Amino acid sequence: MLTQAEQDDARSRAAAILADAGIVLTAPERDAIEIADFGLSELDVTGLEVVVYVNTERVCAKELVLFPRQLCPEHRHPPFDGTAGKEETFRCRAGVVYLYTDGEPTAEPAARVPEDGVFTVWREVVLRPGEQHTIAPDTLHWFQAGDEGAVVSEFSTESRDELDVFTDPRIRRTTVLAEG
Amino acid sequence: MLTQAEQDDARSRAAAILADAGIVLTAPERDAIEIADFGLSELDVTGLEVVVYVNTERVCAKELVLFPRQLCPEHRHPPFDGTAGKEETFRCRAGVVYLYTDGEPTAEPAARVPEDGVFTVWREVVLRPGEQHTIAPDTLHWFQAGDEGAVVSEFSTESRDELDVFTDPRIRRTTVLAEG
């Protein structure tokens, strides 16, 4: 669980990283930055800050912010409502992102993961500003920012976060706010 | 028709505008910036510079560059292959964009159009950095940059430019290169 103060602090830091990357948000967008701690209450280790620009039945576009070495845990987007599931392209805008998907494991991956984390796919794709990678639907993937953090644009089909399937059974996609 | 030199010049100018907006391209992306003169051979009046990041059967994302007062002529994206047609969201990243769609005409629109242009929809939406607007499929629209030019991110379903229907019968979507 995150306290309101922790959420507000994360939102301020994310807004500053986006501004440094030259990405302009409206004031309501800044106030609505989603802070996802994936239920682990260690936001700076496992977490993601998200600006949703548009999310219709057909198209979704987001800006993802990662703090230094922050990681988004392993998950996949399963089929739903007769669709193949979410197809997404990650485009790095600032910083470096280490992205992991299914395939031949990379010998010396750059990511650093917590000891109690659950990660099963280790084919590394390194994304620097201007570089991008498309993830097919229902494909396991996870990613971590480098030491300077990162900004990643996500272009995808409809986003239904509540359907995401995480490898680590402890993880919940919905952030719970601490009381008081 | 555009000469190769005119295309190269436009590509350089577009790359500079994107760089000023903080948008990083790879070298191959810079070299592949699409220069669209819509067959009118007056690129700085009617034209568009386009970087296509991704365009699959499900998702498309582009960066659109407009030179100062450059305009993208009126068109719509009709249904195809059993889909409703292209749904697109324009998000202004830099500069100002005057976007026109169906509806009550704006009394004193900011756009300046050529005398021989054909424009039938005049409901104005002004987009400044961080502001965006979604265009439903098969809906007439056109847009022009303000005096400083503009950068617009486009998030959409599959883009099939060759299917676009333009109001002005002179317009062709495919740029023709002059010989020699």
mmCIF file of C-alpha atoms in Angstrom, chain A residues 12-134:
data_model
loop_
_atom_site.group_PDB
_atom_site.id
_atom_site.type_symbol
_atom_site.label_atom_id
_atom_site.label_comp_id
_atom_site.label_asym_id
_atom_site.label_seq_id
_atom_site.Cartn_x
_atom_site.Cartn_y
_atom_site.Cartn_z
ATOM 1 C CA SER A 12 5.840 14.986 -8.816
ATOM 2 C CA ARG A 13 8.959 13.024 -9.685
ATOM 3 C CA ALA A 14 7.312 11.478 -12.753
ATOM 4 C CA ALA A 15 6.097 14.871 -13.967
ATOM 5 C CA ALA A 16 9.629 16.256 -13.643
ATOM 6 C CA ILE A 17 11.098 13.363 -15.660
ATOM 7 C CA LEU A 18 8.502 13.895 -18.394
ATOM 8 C CA ALA A 19 9.196 17.622 -18.479
ATOM 9 C CA ASP A 20 12.935 16.937 -18.771
ATOM 10 C CA ALA A 21 12.151 14.703 -21.759
ATOM 11 C CA GLY A 22 10.307 17.589 -23.409
ATOM 12 C CA ILE A 23 6.881 16.004 -22.987
ATOM 13 C CA VAL A 24 4.152 18.509 -22.182
ATOM 14 C CA LEU A 25 1.169 17.488 -20.038
ATOM 15 C CA THR A 26 -1.908 19.492 -19.186
ATOM 16 C CA ALA A 27 -2.449 20.206 -15.477
ATOM 17 C CA PRO A 28 -5.282 17.619 -15.220
ATOM 18 C CA GLU A 29 -3.025 15.021 -16.854
ATOM 19 C CA ARG A 30 -0.258 15.746 -14.323
ATOM 20 C CA ASP A 31 -2.701 15.348 -11.456
ATOM 21 C CA ALA A 32 -3.954 12.050 -12.881
ATOM 22 C CA ILE A 33 -0.597 10.312 -13.381
ATOM 23 C CA GLU A 34 -1.228 6.731 -12.316
ATOM 24 C CA ILE A 35 1.171 5.378 -9.693
ATOM 25 C CA ALA A 36 1.314 1.573 -9.861
ATOM 26 C CA ASP A 37 3.137 -0.286 -7.082
ATOM 27 C CA PHE A 38 1.763 -3.689 -8.158
ATOM 28 C CA GLY A 39 0.773 -4.390 -4.564
ATOM 29 C CA LEU A 40 4.379 -4.861 -3.382
ATOM 30 C CA SER A 41 4.679 -1.497 -1.568
ATOM 31 C CA GLU A 42 8.221 -0.968 -2.829
ATOM 32 C CA LEU A 43 7.472 1.549 -5.531
ATOM 33 C CA ASP A 44 11.065 2.491 -6.330
ATOM 34 C CA VAL A 45 11.945 -1.170 -6.913
ATOM 35 C CA THR A 46 8.772 -2.463 -8.583
ATOM 36 C CA GLY A 47 6.505 0.167 -10.016
ATOM 37 C CA LEU A 48 5.454 2.275 -12.922
ATOM 38 C CA GLU A 49 4.128 5.798 -13.465
ATOM 39 C CA VAL A 50 1.600 6.055 -16.282
ATOM 40 C CA VAL A 51 -0.053 8.825 -18.290
ATOM 41 C CA VAL A 52 -2.957 7.497 -20.368
ATOM 42 C CA TYR A 53 -3.502 9.749 -23.386
ATOM 43 C CA VAL A 54 -6.253 7.728 -25.011
ATOM 44 C CA ASN A 55 -7.779 4.291 -24.459
ATOM 45 C CA THR A 56 -10.735 3.366 -26.679
ATOM 46 C CA GLU A 57 -12.015 -0.026 -27.788
ATOM 47 C CA ARG A 58 -9.541 0.175 -30.676
ATOM 48 C CA VAL A 59 -6.506 2.271 -29.738
ATOM 49 C CA CYS A 60 -4.481 3.111 -26.661
ATOM 50 C CA ALA A 61 -1.498 5.421 -26.168
ATOM 51 C CA LYS A 62 0.366 6.031 -22.915
ATOM 52 C CA GLU A 63 3.537 7.553 -21.599
ATOM 53 C CA LEU A 64 5.355 5.291 -19.109
ATOM 54 C CA VAL A 65 7.842 6.732 -16.628
ATOM 55 C CA LEU A 66 10.390 4.581 -14.830
ATOM 56 C CA PHE A 67 12.477 5.856 -11.952
ATOM 57 C CA PRO A 68 16.165 4.802 -11.911
ATOM 58 C CA ARG A 69 16.277 0.975 -11.903
ATOM 59 C CA GLN A 70 12.519 0.782 -11.314
ATOM 60 C CA LEU A 71 11.024 -2.335 -12.899
ATOM 61 C CA CYS A 72 7.691 -3.358 -14.326
ATOM 62 C CA PRO A 73 7.161 -7.012 -13.337
ATOM 63 C CA GLU A 74 6.712 -9.918 -15.742
ATOM 64 C CA HIS A 75 3.255 -10.215 -17.261
ATOM 65 C CA ARG A 76 1.280 -10.947 -20.420
ATOM 66 C CA HIS A 77 -1.894 -9.594 -21.985
ATOM 67 C CA PRO A 78 -4.260 -12.507 -22.646
ATOM 68 C CA PRO A 79 -7.017 -12.692 -25.287
ATOM 69 C CA PHE A 80 -10.386 -11.154 -24.339
ATOM 70 C CA ASP A 81 -13.755 -10.469 -25.976
ATOM 71 C CA GLY A 82 -12.759 -12.352 -29.105
ATOM 72 C CA THR A 83 -9.570 -10.294 -29.599
ATOM 73 C CA ALA A 84 -6.022 -11.681 -29.548
ATOM 74 C CA GLY A 85 -5.209 -9.527 -26.513
ATOM 75 C CA LYS A 86 -3.234 -6.319 -26.258
ATOM 76 C CA GLU A 87 -0.515 -5.721 -28.857
ATOM 77 C CA GLU A 88 1.922 -3.044 -27.745
ATOM 78 C CA THR A 89 4.922 -1.169 -29.054
ATOM 79 C CA PHE A 90 7.379 0.396 -26.600
ATOM 80 C CA ARG A 91 9.351 3.361 -27.896
ATOM 81 C CA CYS A 92 12.105 4.721 -25.674
ATOM 82 C CA ARG A 93 12.061 8.516 -25.468
ATOM 83 C CA ALA A 94 14.667 9.162 -22.766
ATOM 84 C CA GLY A 95 17.031 7.062 -20.673
ATOM 85 C CA VAL A 96 17.646 3.359 -21.290
ATOM 86 C CA VAL A 97 15.211 0.466 -20.945
ATOM 87 C CA TYR A 98 16.119 -3.193 -20.584
ATOM 88 C CA LEU A 99 13.199 -5.169 -21.975
ATOM 89 C CA TYR A 100 12.881 -8.937 -21.551
ATOM 90 C CA THR A 101 10.745 -11.295 -23.599
ATOM 91 C CA ASP A 102 10.460 -14.952 -24.520
ATOM 92 C CA GLY A 103 13.404 -16.537 -26.335
ATOM 93 C CA GLU A 104 17.036 -17.475 -25.918
ATOM 94 C CA PRO A 105 18.132 -16.051 -22.511
ATOM 95 C CA THR A 106 20.752 -13.305 -22.707
ATOM 96 C CA ALA A 107 24.018 -14.456 -21.110
ATOM 97 C CA GLU A 108 24.759 -11.408 -18.958
ATOM 98 C CA PRO A 109 21.551 -9.396 -18.705
ATOM 99 C CA ALA A 110 21.798 -5.789 -17.569
ATOM 100 C CA ALA A 111 18.736 -5.877 -15.312
ATOM 101 C CA ARG A 112 19.044 -6.188 -11.547
ATOM 102 C CA VAL A 113 16.072 -7.901 -9.951
ATOM 103 C CA PRO A 114 15.041 -8.335 -6.313
ATOM 104 C CA GLU A 115 15.875 -11.723 -4.788
ATOM 105 C CA ASP A 116 12.242 -12.580 -4.159
ATOM 106 C CA GLY A 117 11.133 -11.555 -7.668
ATOM 107 C CA VAL A 118 9.740 -14.047 -10.199
ATOM 108 C CA PHE A 119 11.132 -13.688 -13.714
ATOM 109 C CA THR A 120 11.022 -16.488 -16.300
ATOM 110 C CA VAL A 121 11.868 -14.780 -19.625
ATOM 111 C CA TRP A 122 15.365 -13.375 -20.139
ATOM 112 C CA ARG A 123 15.883 -12.503 -23.791
ATOM 113 C CA GLU A 124 17.136 -8.926 -23.484
ATOM 114 C CA VAL A 125 16.326 -6.057 -25.842
ATOM 115 C CA VAL A 126 18.044 -2.776 -24.982
ATOM 116 C CA LEU A 127 16.086 0.321 -25.979
ATOM 117 C CA ARG A 128 17.757 3.710 -26.151
ATOM 118 C CA PRO A 129 16.030 6.959 -27.202
ATOM 119 C CA GLY A 130 14.472 6.514 -30.646
ATOM 120 C CA GLU A 131 14.518 2.708 -30.412
ATOM 121 C CA GLN A 132 11.390 0.593 -30.117
ATOM 122 C CA HIS A 133 10.104 -2.949 -29.890
ATOM 123 C CA THR A 134 6.693 -4.512 -30.500
#
